[in-house]
């Protein structure tokens, strides 16, 4: 069925036993988007949320204050179809935008996630990114823009122009502890800095899990440990028992220059 959100009261009719639903959200109706996610959490089947074509959804306050998230934590199966829309934080409050719990399954399609703080996405469940752009975000008191503890699959997507600054511990734009698969995607124009030379900085990916990269471009990123120390600065870092597989991975114009290589197959060796 299709539920058009003309007012928030419509959502109250969606009960815990309701079947799968499709919610159509008007442009600029951030409250409607948040309400739709909460309603979708109460249905038995996977739900679908459709945003307005090229719409803009400004998040000014956390939709899940306990989790410091702009949108409610995803605990069920939901697909958000962006139709070229943007979900953008515009607030003095600091919060990530998207969080997926262990029980959650979230698919994002044709959508931009922008200007988050404390990173943009934290995934502990299953997250699919299809033509998604994660941009203009920073990590304040966090060590990554995208943190994955579960399964994250992305294709035709971009993570660009984000910053992790003055990290207190090892940091990366993408920090993977779980299963990460990226295909036909791009990580570009990102910056990571650490507070001291002992902090590893990965301007694209810090991997401690299982990662598979296919047709991925990593370009124009920069990493640095303060003050002006590049000995622990890389584009891609593979640590511990991490497994990193890659085919047709291009690294170009990353800084420092020696960062333009993938780590060796031995996870204890970092180029």
mmCIF file of C-alpha atoms in Angstrom:
data_model
loop_
_atom_site.group_PDB
_atom_site.id
_atom_site.type_symbol
_atom_site.label_atom_id
_atom_site.label_comp_id
_atom_site.label_asym_id
_atom_site.label_seq_id
_atom_site.Cartn_x
_atom_site.Cartn_y
_atom_site.Cartn_z
ATOM 1 C CA UNK A 1 0.000 0.000 0.000
ATOM 2 C CA UNK A 2 1.020 3.593 -0.364
ATOM 3 C CA UNK A 3 0.819 5.993 2.518
ATOM 4 C CA UNK A 4 1.235 9.648 1.532
ATOM 5 C CA UNK A 5 2.352 11.712 4.446
ATOM 6 C CA UNK A 6 0.047 14.705 4.521
ATOM 7 C CA UNK A 7 0.413 15.014 8.259
ATOM 8 C CA UNK A 8 2.088 13.122 11.044
ATOM 9 C CA UNK A 9 -1.244 11.884 12.345
ATOM 10 C CA UNK A 10 -1.501 9.491 9.405
ATOM 11 C CA UNK A 11 1.458 7.553 10.766
ATOM 12 C CA UNK A 12 -0.269 6.821 14.042
ATOM 13 C CA UNK A 13 -2.565 4.462 12.147
ATOM 14 C CA UNK A 14 0.321 2.180 11.246
ATOM 15 C CA UNK A 15 0.196 -0.478 13.931
ATOM 16 C CA UNK A 16 2.750 -3.008 15.063
ATOM 17 C CA UNK A 17 0.992 -5.683 13.002
ATOM 18 C CA UNK A 18 0.828 -3.675 9.768
ATOM 19 C CA UNK A 19 2.144 -5.174 6.509
ATOM 20 C CA UNK A 20 4.872 -3.641 4.370
ATOM 21 C CA UNK A 21 4.278 -0.015 3.454
ATOM 22 C CA UNK A 22 5.572 2.626 1.064
ATOM 23 C CA UNK A 23 5.876 6.137 2.474
ATOM 24 C CA UNK A 24 6.144 9.067 0.052
ATOM 25 C CA UNK A 25 7.771 12.099 1.670
ATOM 26 C CA UNK A 26 7.274 15.663 0.458
ATOM 27 C CA UNK A 27 10.273 17.886 -0.247
ATOM 28 C CA UNK A 28 11.697 19.559 2.890
ATOM 29 C CA UNK A 29 9.502 17.401 5.148
ATOM 30 C CA UNK A 30 12.209 16.168 7.501
ATOM 31 C CA UNK A 31 9.692 15.560 10.269
ATOM 32 C CA UNK A 32 7.749 13.357 7.869
ATOM 33 C CA UNK A 33 10.880 11.392 7.024
ATOM 34 C CA UNK A 34 11.686 10.796 10.682
ATOM 35 C CA UNK A 35 8.086 9.819 11.400
ATOM 36 C CA UNK A 36 8.083 7.415 8.442
ATOM 37 C CA UNK A 37 11.192 5.658 9.725
ATOM 38 C CA UNK A 38 9.608 5.273 13.144
ATOM 39 C CA UNK A 39 6.424 3.911 11.599
ATOM 40 C CA UNK A 40 8.387 1.513 9.388
ATOM 41 C CA UNK A 41 10.011 0.081 12.485
ATOM 42 C CA UNK A 42 6.564 -1.208 13.503
ATOM 43 C CA UNK A 43 5.725 -3.283 10.426
ATOM 44 C CA UNK A 44 6.409 -6.964 9.860
ATOM 45 C CA UNK A 45 7.787 -6.675 6.339
ATOM 46 C CA UNK A 46 10.513 -4.578 4.663
ATOM 47 C CA UNK A 47 9.268 -1.040 4.046
ATOM 48 C CA UNK A 48 10.079 1.546 1.408
ATOM 49 C CA UNK A 49 10.476 5.296 1.861
ATOM 50 C CA UNK A 50 10.519 7.471 -1.263
ATOM 51 C CA UNK A 51 11.922 10.993 -1.137
ATOM 52 C CA UNK A 52 11.036 13.850 -3.469
ATOM 53 C CA UNK A 53 13.094 14.060 -6.690
ATOM 54 C CA UNK A 54 16.129 16.278 -5.994
ATOM 55 C CA UNK A 55 14.586 17.080 -2.606
ATOM 56 C CA UNK A 56 16.354 18.539 0.411
ATOM 57 C CA UNK A 57 15.854 17.282 3.956
ATOM 58 C CA UNK A 58 17.509 19.452 6.593
ATOM 59 C CA UNK A 59 18.180 17.805 9.950
ATOM 60 C CA UNK A 60 18.470 20.400 12.709
ATOM 61 C CA UNK A 61 18.129 18.177 15.769
ATOM 62 C CA UNK A 62 18.879 14.528 16.505
ATOM 63 C CA UNK A 63 16.004 12.231 15.595
ATOM 64 C CA UNK A 64 17.514 9.716 18.012
ATOM 65 C CA UNK A 65 19.122 11.681 20.826
ATOM 66 C CA UNK A 66 20.189 8.587 22.762
ATOM 67 C CA UNK A 67 22.299 7.458 19.812
ATOM 68 C CA UNK A 68 23.361 10.987 18.729
ATOM 69 C CA UNK A 69 21.863 10.333 15.288
ATOM 70 C CA UNK A 70 20.037 12.683 12.969
ATOM 71 C CA UNK A 71 17.648 9.928 11.843
ATOM 72 C CA UNK A 72 16.179 7.227 14.083
ATOM 73 C CA UNK A 73 18.322 4.122 14.524
ATOM 74 C CA UNK A 74 17.370 1.475 11.943
ATOM 75 C CA UNK A 75 16.427 -1.810 13.619
ATOM 76 C CA UNK A 76 14.270 -3.383 10.884
ATOM 77 C CA UNK A 77 14.406 -3.709 7.070
ATOM 78 C CA UNK A 78 13.963 -0.385 5.263
ATOM 79 C CA UNK A 79 14.797 0.935 1.791
ATOM 80 C CA UNK A 80 15.116 4.697 1.328
ATOM 81 C CA UNK A 81 14.882 5.734 -2.327
ATOM 82 C CA UNK A 82 16.390 9.181 -2.619
ATOM 83 C CA UNK A 83 15.541 10.076 -6.227
ATOM 84 C CA UNK A 84 18.558 12.397 -6.139
ATOM 85 C CA UNK A 85 17.631 13.994 -2.810
ATOM 86 C CA UNK A 86 19.956 15.147 -0.017
ATOM 87 C CA UNK A 87 19.743 14.552 3.709
ATOM 88 C CA UNK A 88 21.853 17.309 5.223
ATOM 89 C CA UNK A 89 22.638 18.291 8.811
ATOM 90 C CA UNK A 90 22.317 22.010 9.506
ATOM 91 C CA UNK A 91 22.775 22.472 13.229
ATOM 92 C CA UNK A 92 25.074 23.582 16.017
ATOM 93 C CA UNK A 93 24.442 20.195 17.609
ATOM 94 C CA UNK A 94 26.910 17.471 16.686
ATOM 95 C CA UNK A 95 25.575 14.136 15.495
ATOM 96 C CA UNK A 96 25.982 11.481 12.827
ATOM 97 C CA UNK A 97 23.097 11.107 10.387
ATOM 98 C CA UNK A 98 22.560 7.362 9.860
ATOM 99 C CA UNK A 99 22.855 4.423 12.238
ATOM 100 C CA UNK A 100 21.988 0.753 11.660
ATOM 101 C CA UNK A 101 21.575 -1.622 14.607
ATOM 102 C CA UNK A 102 22.628 -5.285 14.527
ATOM 103 C CA UNK A 103 19.090 -6.291 13.637
ATOM 104 C CA UNK A 104 18.766 -3.593 10.969
ATOM 105 C CA UNK A 105 18.877 -3.885 7.192
ATOM 106 C CA UNK A 106 19.035 -0.558 5.400
ATOM 107 C CA UNK A 107 19.286 0.109 1.670
ATOM 108 C CA UNK A 108 19.992 3.658 0.487
ATOM 109 C CA UNK A 109 19.477 4.435 -3.196
ATOM 110 C CA UNK A 110 20.333 7.551 -5.218
ATOM 111 C CA UNK A 111 20.833 9.730 -2.171
ATOM 112 C CA UNK A 112 23.333 12.194 -0.689
ATOM 113 C CA UNK A 113 24.285 12.231 3.002
ATOM 114 C CA UNK A 114 25.986 15.518 3.856
ATOM 115 C CA UNK A 115 27.436 17.723 6.592
ATOM 116 C CA UNK A 116 27.210 15.215 9.410
ATOM 117 C CA UNK A 117 29.434 15.538 12.454
ATOM 118 C CA UNK A 118 30.796 12.768 14.653
ATOM 119 C CA UNK A 119 31.041 10.902 11.354
ATOM 120 C CA UNK A 120 28.155 10.293 8.965
ATOM 121 C CA UNK A 121 27.233 6.588 9.174
ATOM 122 C CA UNK A 122 27.591 3.903 11.843
ATOM 123 C CA UNK A 123 26.604 0.414 10.687
ATOM 124 C CA UNK A 124 26.278 -2.642 12.915
ATOM 125 C CA UNK A 125 23.809 -4.517 10.717
ATOM 126 C CA UNK A 126 23.484 -4.745 6.926
ATOM 127 C CA UNK A 127 23.837 -1.589 4.847
ATOM 128 C CA UNK A 128 23.593 -1.304 1.059
ATOM 129 C CA UNK A 129 24.645 1.893 -0.724
ATOM 130 C CA UNK A 130 23.501 2.193 -4.341
ATOM 131 C CA UNK A 131 24.511 5.453 -6.015
ATOM 132 C CA UNK A 132 25.015 7.181 -2.685
ATOM 133 C CA UNK A 133 27.219 10.214 -2.039
ATOM 134 C CA UNK A 134 28.639 10.808 1.450
ATOM 135 C CA UNK A 135 30.154 14.261 1.474
ATOM 136 C CA UNK A 136 31.066 17.414 3.404
ATOM 137 C CA UNK A 137 31.021 15.611 6.749
ATOM 138 C CA UNK A 138 33.522 15.710 9.576
ATOM 139 C CA UNK A 139 34.321 13.669 12.645
ATOM 140 C CA UNK A 140 34.411 15.655 15.856
ATOM 141 C CA UNK A 141 35.456 13.434 18.753
ATOM 142 C CA UNK A 142 35.282 10.431 16.397
ATOM 143 C CA UNK A 143 37.828 8.636 14.251
ATOM 144 C CA UNK A 144 35.936 7.953 11.011
ATOM 145 C CA UNK A 145 33.235 9.227 8.671
ATOM 146 C CA UNK A 146 31.844 5.752 7.961
ATOM 147 C CA UNK A 147 32.234 3.065 10.635
ATOM 148 C CA UNK A 148 31.270 -0.501 9.726
ATOM 149 C CA UNK A 149 30.941 -3.317 12.256
ATOM 150 C CA UNK A 150 28.495 -5.349 10.169
ATOM 151 C CA UNK A 151 28.137 -5.871 6.419
ATOM 152 C CA UNK A 152 28.401 -2.880 4.109
ATOM 153 C CA UNK A 153 28.055 -3.195 0.342
ATOM 154 C CA UNK A 154 28.362 -0.160 -1.898
ATOM 155 C CA UNK A 155 28.374 0.325 -5.638
ATOM 156 C CA UNK A 156 28.409 3.356 -7.927
ATOM 157 C CA UNK A 157 28.900 5.471 -4.819
ATOM 158 C CA UNK A 158 31.223 8.231 -3.633
ATOM 159 C CA UNK A 159 32.752 9.217 -0.300
ATOM 160 C CA UNK A 160 34.306 12.618 -0.865
ATOM 161 C CA UNK A 161 35.384 15.902 0.733
ATOM 162 C CA UNK A 162 35.091 14.701 4.307
ATOM 163 C CA UNK A 163 37.493 15.362 7.182
ATOM 164 C CA UNK A 164 38.678 13.635 10.339
ATOM 165 C CA UNK A 165 40.848 16.181 12.146
ATOM 166 C CA UNK A 166 43.174 15.860 15.140
ATOM 167 C CA UNK A 167 42.230 12.242 15.786
ATOM 168 C CA UNK A 168 43.307 10.930 19.183
ATOM 169 C CA UNK A 169 43.512 7.319 17.964
ATOM 170 C CA UNK A 170 44.027 5.483 14.659
ATOM 171 C CA UNK A 171 41.627 7.008 12.156
ATOM 172 C CA UNK A 172 40.315 6.638 8.623
ATOM 173 C CA UNK A 173 37.596 8.074 6.436
ATOM 174 C CA UNK A 174 36.153 4.554 6.296
ATOM 175 C CA UNK A 175 36.867 2.372 9.333
ATOM 176 C CA UNK A 176 35.989 -1.280 8.769
ATOM 177 C CA UNK A 177 35.741 -3.957 11.439
ATOM 178 C CA UNK A 178 33.249 -6.156 9.554
ATOM 179 C CA UNK A 179 32.642 -7.075 5.913
ATOM 180 C CA UNK A 180 33.088 -4.260 3.379
ATOM 181 C CA UNK A 181 32.480 -4.561 -0.366
ATOM 182 C CA UNK A 182 32.875 -1.564 -2.683
ATOM 183 C CA UNK A 183 32.476 -1.673 -6.467
ATOM 184 C CA UNK A 184 32.626 1.052 -9.115
ATOM 185 C CA UNK A 185 33.042 3.619 -6.375
ATOM 186 C CA UNK A 186 35.263 6.577 -5.521
ATOM 187 C CA UNK A 187 36.929 7.953 -2.390
ATOM 188 C CA UNK A 188 38.250 11.419 -3.153
ATOM 189 C CA UNK A 189 39.265 14.723 -1.617
ATOM 190 C CA UNK A 190 39.173 13.482 1.975
ATOM 191 C CA UNK A 191 41.494 14.580 4.799
ATOM 192 C CA UNK A 192 42.608 12.803 7.965
ATOM 193 C CA UNK A 193 45.001 14.206 10.574
ATOM 194 C CA UNK A 194 46.219 12.766 13.858
ATOM 195 C CA UNK A 195 47.257 14.593 17.007
ATOM 196 C CA UNK A 196 50.601 12.800 17.250
ATOM 197 C CA UNK A 197 52.935 10.725 15.104
ATOM 198 C CA UNK A 198 51.894 7.461 16.779
ATOM 199 C CA UNK A 199 48.358 7.828 15.377
ATOM 200 C CA UNK A 200 47.833 5.968 12.090
ATOM 201 C CA UNK A 201 45.933 8.087 9.591
ATOM 202 C CA UNK A 202 44.202 6.552 6.561
ATOM 203 C CA UNK A 203 42.774 9.132 4.187
ATOM 204 C CA UNK A 204 40.556 6.517 2.511
ATOM 205 C CA UNK A 205 40.294 3.202 4.391
ATOM 206 C CA UNK A 206 41.465 1.768 7.708
ATOM 207 C CA UNK A 207 40.691 -1.949 7.554
ATOM 208 C CA UNK A 208 40.603 -4.401 10.433
ATOM 209 C CA UNK A 209 37.966 -6.678 8.899
ATOM 210 C CA UNK A 210 37.353 -8.214 5.468
ATOM 211 C CA UNK A 211 37.409 -5.804 2.534
ATOM 212 C CA UNK A 212 36.864 -6.423 -1.175
ATOM 213 C CA UNK A 213 37.443 -3.514 -3.586
ATOM 214 C CA UNK A 214 36.520 -3.755 -7.278
ATOM 215 C CA UNK A 215 36.929 -0.904 -9.769
ATOM 216 C CA UNK A 216 37.501 1.613 -6.989
ATOM 217 C CA UNK A 217 39.275 4.951 -7.447
ATOM 218 C CA UNK A 218 41.095 6.517 -4.489
ATOM 219 C CA UNK A 219 42.330 9.980 -5.407
ATOM 220 C CA UNK A 220 43.243 13.372 -4.047
ATOM 221 C CA UNK A 221 43.089 12.372 -0.385
ATOM 222 C CA UNK A 222 45.557 13.562 2.255
ATOM 223 C CA UNK A 223 46.758 12.179 5.574
ATOM 224 C CA UNK A 224 49.020 13.678 8.219
ATOM 225 C CA UNK A 225 49.997 13.260 11.849
ATOM 226 C CA UNK A 226 50.722 16.436 13.752
ATOM 227 C CA UNK A 227 53.011 18.236 13.555
ATOM 228 C CA UNK A 228 53.774 17.648 9.860
ATOM 229 C CA UNK A 229 54.605 13.964 10.326
ATOM 230 C CA UNK A 230 53.777 11.631 7.436
ATOM 231 C CA UNK A 231 55.477 8.487 8.749
ATOM 232 C CA UNK A 232 52.116 7.017 9.812
ATOM 233 C CA UNK A 233 50.080 8.588 6.998
ATOM 234 C CA UNK A 234 48.522 6.436 4.282
ATOM 235 C CA UNK A 235 45.560 6.225 1.928
ATOM 236 C CA UNK A 236 44.743 2.604 2.781
ATOM 237 C CA UNK A 237 45.851 0.799 5.941
ATOM 238 C CA UNK A 238 45.332 -2.909 6.662
ATOM 239 C CA UNK A 239 45.839 -3.895 10.313
ATOM 240 C CA UNK A 240 45.788 -6.943 12.575
ATOM 241 C CA UNK A 241 43.910 -9.853 11.021
ATOM 242 C CA UNK A 242 42.389 -7.647 8.347
ATOM 243 C CA UNK A 243 41.934 -9.137 4.881
ATOM 244 C CA UNK A 244 42.111 -6.789 1.904
ATOM 245 C CA UNK A 245 41.382 -7.910 -1.660
ATOM 246 C CA UNK A 246 41.363 -5.556 -4.615
ATOM 247 C CA UNK A 247 40.971 -5.620 -8.390
ATOM 248 C CA UNK A 248 41.385 -2.608 -10.649
ATOM 249 C CA UNK A 249 41.945 -0.269 -7.723
ATOM 250 C CA UNK A 250 43.420 3.086 -8.774
ATOM 251 C CA UNK A 251 45.342 5.261 -6.303
ATOM 252 C CA UNK A 252 46.397 8.635 -7.652
ATOM 253 C CA UNK A 253 47.291 12.105 -6.362
ATOM 254 C CA UNK A 254 47.019 11.095 -2.723
ATOM 255 C CA UNK A 255 49.311 12.759 -0.183
ATOM 256 C CA UNK A 256 51.906 11.903 0.903
ATOM 257 C CA UNK A 257 53.103 10.478 -2.417
ATOM 258 C CA UNK A 258 54.036 7.130 -0.907
ATOM 259 C CA UNK A 259 50.363 6.667 0.000
ATOM 260 C CA UNK A 260 49.525 5.836 -3.613
ATOM 261 C CA UNK A 261 49.877 2.075 -3.112
ATOM 262 C CA UNK A 262 47.713 -0.619 -1.575
ATOM 263 C CA UNK A 263 49.052 -2.512 1.456
ATOM 264 C CA UNK A 264 50.712 -5.845 0.744
ATOM 265 C CA UNK A 265 48.781 -9.073 1.215
ATOM 266 C CA UNK A 266 50.489 -9.490 4.587
ATOM 267 C CA UNK A 267 48.266 -7.587 7.047
ATOM 268 C CA UNK A 268 51.264 -6.876 9.275
ATOM 269 C CA UNK A 269 53.047 -4.964 6.514
ATOM 270 C CA UNK A 270 51.947 -1.425 5.713
ATOM 271 C CA UNK A 271 53.273 0.390 2.657
#
